[in-house]
Amino acid sequence: MTHIITSLCVRDRGCIEVCPVECMIPGVPVNEWPWIYIDPDTCIDCGACVPECPFAAIFPEDEVPAAYTAKGGEYISNVGLTGHYEATNHHGKQIALETTRQLAAGEVVDLTPDIKPNYDFFKGGPGYGAKDNDPGF
Ligand code: SF4
Ligand code: SF4
């Protein structure tokens, strides 16, 4: 199994440094790969990254919610969305995302389609090579 980062990820980067096997890679280009991605072949399921995420975006693969109920105000970020999101990340660096949507309170979202991109990123996608083009957010 592996842990999975879902579309609740807004690239805060609070998680990356705690990973003992360095398998969390920021996606690039950001509009095509908007999250941080976990290499499923390397993740040891230690769970260290989960409490580090202020947006509760990380789940063990078999616990990714098929019916996530929004508290209201949180963002999802995904290819094809058009909303603007701006913030300062864990390292004080400015983040700007153009592929977001803010959720309404009580809105129910299926996050299980977010599992596949974590695999695709490393199989046919940019994978570890993305580190060479890391925008820093
Ligand atoms: S801490 Fe959460 S929001 Fe930030 S990059 Fe990691 S998964 Fe994404
Ligand atoms: S569960 Fe552990 S090994 Fe897997 S991505 Fe998170 S910190 Fe890294």
Tab-separated table of C-alpha atoms and ligand atoms in Angstrom:
chain	number	residue	atom	x	y	z
A	1	MET	CA	0.000	0.000	0.000
A	2	THR	CA	0.952	3.656	-0.074
A	3	HIS	CA	-0.229	6.970	1.237
A	4	ILE	CA	-2.012	9.246	-1.236
A	5	ILE	CA	-2.135	13.028	-1.526
A	6	THR	CA	-5.550	14.190	-2.687
A	7	SER	CA	-6.873	17.276	-4.414
A	8	LEU	CA	-7.237	18.941	-0.998
A	9	CYS	CA	-3.495	19.658	-1.408
A	10	VAL	CA	-2.719	23.333	-1.960
A	11	ARG	CA	1.059	22.898	-1.975
A	12	ASP	CA	1.737	24.172	1.520
A	13	ARG	CA	4.802	21.886	1.617
A	14	GLY	CA	4.508	21.175	5.325
A	15	CYS	CA	4.799	17.455	4.609
A	16	ILE	CA	7.794	16.977	2.357
A	17	GLU	CA	10.732	17.230	4.742
A	18	VAL	CA	9.329	14.783	7.285
A	19	CYS	CA	9.242	11.890	4.825
A	20	PRO	CA	12.057	9.501	5.830
A	21	VAL	CA	12.342	8.041	2.322
A	22	GLU	CA	12.046	11.359	0.415
A	23	CYS	CA	9.271	10.090	-1.822
A	24	MET	CA	7.070	13.246	-1.897
A	25	ILE	CA	7.653	15.250	-5.057
A	26	PRO	CA	6.115	18.634	-5.993
A	27	GLY	CA	4.382	18.361	-9.372
A	28	VAL	CA	5.443	20.401	-12.396
A	29	PRO	CA	4.139	21.950	-14.535
A	30	VAL	CA	1.874	23.118	-11.701
A	31	ASN	CA	-1.235	23.452	-13.893
A	32	GLU	CA	-0.885	19.831	-15.068
A	33	TRP	CA	0.356	18.325	-11.802
A	34	PRO	CA	-1.078	20.601	-9.106
A	35	TRP	CA	-0.238	18.565	-5.962
A	36	ILE	CA	2.699	17.022	-4.231
A	37	TYR	CA	2.883	13.350	-5.329
A	38	ILE	CA	3.850	10.285	-3.309
A	39	ASP	CA	5.868	7.561	-5.018
A	40	PRO	CA	3.809	4.444	-4.252
A	41	ASP	CA	6.783	2.127	-4.780
A	42	THR	CA	8.907	3.928	-2.181
A	43	CYS	CA	6.407	5.072	0.478
A	44	ILE	CA	6.754	2.879	3.581
A	45	ASP	CA	3.344	3.906	5.002
A	46	CYS	CA	4.909	5.363	8.133
A	47	GLY	CA	2.191	8.039	8.355
A	48	ALA	CA	4.634	10.765	9.411
A	49	CYS	CA	3.365	13.146	6.725
A	50	VAL	CA	-0.310	12.973	7.725
A	51	PRO	CA	-0.292	15.220	10.830
A	52	GLU	CA	2.027	17.694	9.086
A	53	CYS	CA	-0.615	18.644	6.523
A	54	PRO	CA	-2.689	21.632	7.703
A	55	PHE	CA	-5.280	20.792	5.042
A	56	ALA	CA	-5.720	17.107	5.941
A	57	ALA	CA	-5.033	16.161	2.323
A	58	ILE	CA	-3.104	12.928	2.932
A	59	PHE	CA	-4.652	9.504	3.511
A	60	PRO	CA	-3.604	5.865	3.499
A	61	GLU	CA	-4.699	4.610	0.077
A	62	ASP	CA	-7.506	2.449	1.454
A	63	GLU	CA	-8.882	5.366	3.499
A	64	VAL	CA	-9.184	7.965	0.736
A	65	PRO	CA	-12.784	9.131	1.203
A	66	ALA	CA	-15.324	8.433	-1.521
A	67	ALA	CA	-17.641	10.912	0.174
A	68	TYR	CA	-15.624	13.709	1.757
A	69	THR	CA	-17.976	16.187	3.417
A	70	ALA	CA	-16.611	19.724	3.219
A	71	LYS	CA	-16.409	21.893	6.295
A	72	GLY	CA	-16.806	24.847	3.973
A	73	GLY	CA	-14.127	27.213	2.717
A	74	GLU	CA	-11.465	24.619	1.924
A	75	TYR	CA	-10.090	24.422	-1.590
A	76	ILE	CA	-9.647	21.549	-3.961
A	77	SER	CA	-7.031	21.901	-6.659
A	78	ASN	CA	-7.296	19.887	-9.830
A	79	VAL	CA	-6.631	19.956	-13.562
A	80	GLY	CA	-9.498	21.691	-15.362
A	81	LEU	CA	-10.608	23.891	-12.480
A	82	THR	CA	-10.217	27.639	-12.961
A	83	GLY	CA	-10.339	29.268	-9.527
A	84	HIS	CA	-7.456	31.347	-8.182
A	85	TYR	CA	-5.830	30.520	-4.838
A	86	GLU	CA	-3.102	32.515	-3.173
A	87	ALA	CA	-1.325	31.945	0.128
A	88	THR	CA	2.040	31.838	1.848
A	89	ASN	CA	3.384	28.329	2.259
A	90	HIS	CA	5.106	26.527	5.137
A	91	HIS	CA	8.418	28.098	4.110
A	92	GLY	CA	7.082	31.649	3.733
A	93	LYS	CA	7.041	31.440	-0.051
A	94	GLN	CA	4.112	32.823	-2.055
A	95	ILE	CA	1.850	30.205	-3.692
A	96	ALA	CA	-0.442	31.006	-6.614
A	97	LEU	CA	-2.649	28.254	-8.020
A	98	GLU	CA	-5.044	28.758	-10.953
A	99	THR	CA	-6.725	25.329	-10.859
A	100	THR	CA	-8.825	25.504	-7.715
A	101	ARG	CA	-12.375	25.584	-6.443
A	102	GLN	CA	-13.592	26.518	-2.971
A	103	LEU	CA	-15.954	24.006	-1.391
A	104	ALA	CA	-19.244	24.905	0.213
A	105	ALA	CA	-20.111	23.653	3.706
A	106	GLY	CA	-21.717	20.240	3.486
A	107	GLU	CA	-20.665	19.666	-0.127
A	108	VAL	CA	-19.739	16.023	-0.684
A	109	VAL	CA	-16.741	15.232	-2.890
A	110	ASP	CA	-15.385	11.877	-4.075
A	111	LEU	CA	-11.613	11.977	-3.560
A	112	THR	CA	-10.927	8.435	-4.818
A	113	PRO	CA	-10.207	9.589	-8.424
A	114	ASP	CA	-7.164	11.336	-6.883
A	115	ILE	CA	-5.483	7.978	-6.248
A	116	LYS	CA	-4.575	7.320	-9.882
A	117	PRO	CA	-2.625	10.559	-10.511
A	118	ASN	CA	-0.245	9.629	-7.670
A	119	TYR	CA	0.627	6.493	-9.661
A	120	ASP	CA	0.554	8.228	-13.059
A	121	PHE	CA	2.965	10.931	-11.908
A	122	PHE	CA	5.701	8.315	-11.441
A	123	LYS	CA	4.671	6.049	-14.359
A	124	GLY	CA	4.754	8.122	-17.534
A	125	GLY	CA	4.601	11.485	-15.762
A	126	PRO	CA	7.448	13.733	-14.604
A	127	GLY	CA	8.286	11.603	-11.533
A	128	TYR	CA	11.522	12.337	-9.689
A	129	GLY	CA	12.691	14.414	-12.672
A	130	ALA	CA	10.280	17.130	-11.508
A	131	LYS	CA	12.775	17.929	-8.740
A	132	ASP	CA	14.966	19.625	-11.361
A	133	ASN	CA	12.177	22.116	-12.120
A	134	ASP	CA	10.860	22.604	-8.587
A	135	PRO	CA	9.231	26.076	-8.413
A	136	GLY	CA	9.637	26.091	-4.618
A	137	PHE	CA	5.915	25.846	-3.820
B	1	SF4	S1	1.255	19.661	3.640
B	1	SF4	FE1	-0.713	19.052	2.711
B	1	SF4	S2	-1.285	20.781	1.430
B	1	SF4	FE2	0.852	20.966	1.924
B	1	SF4	S3	1.978	20.030	0.208
B	1	SF4	FE3	1.722	18.484	1.788
B	1	SF4	S4	-0.185	17.452	1.221
B	1	SF4	FE4	-0.175	19.354	0.119
B	2	SF4	S1	3.593	7.759	4.756
B	2	SF4	FE1	5.747	8.024	5.376
B	2	SF4	S2	6.914	7.200	3.675
B	2	SF4	FE2	4.849	7.540	2.906
B	2	SF4	S3	4.894	9.587	2.000
B	2	SF4	FE3	4.200	9.825	4.142
B	2	SF4	S4	6.101	10.251	5.282
B	2	SF4	FE4	6.718	9.380	3.299
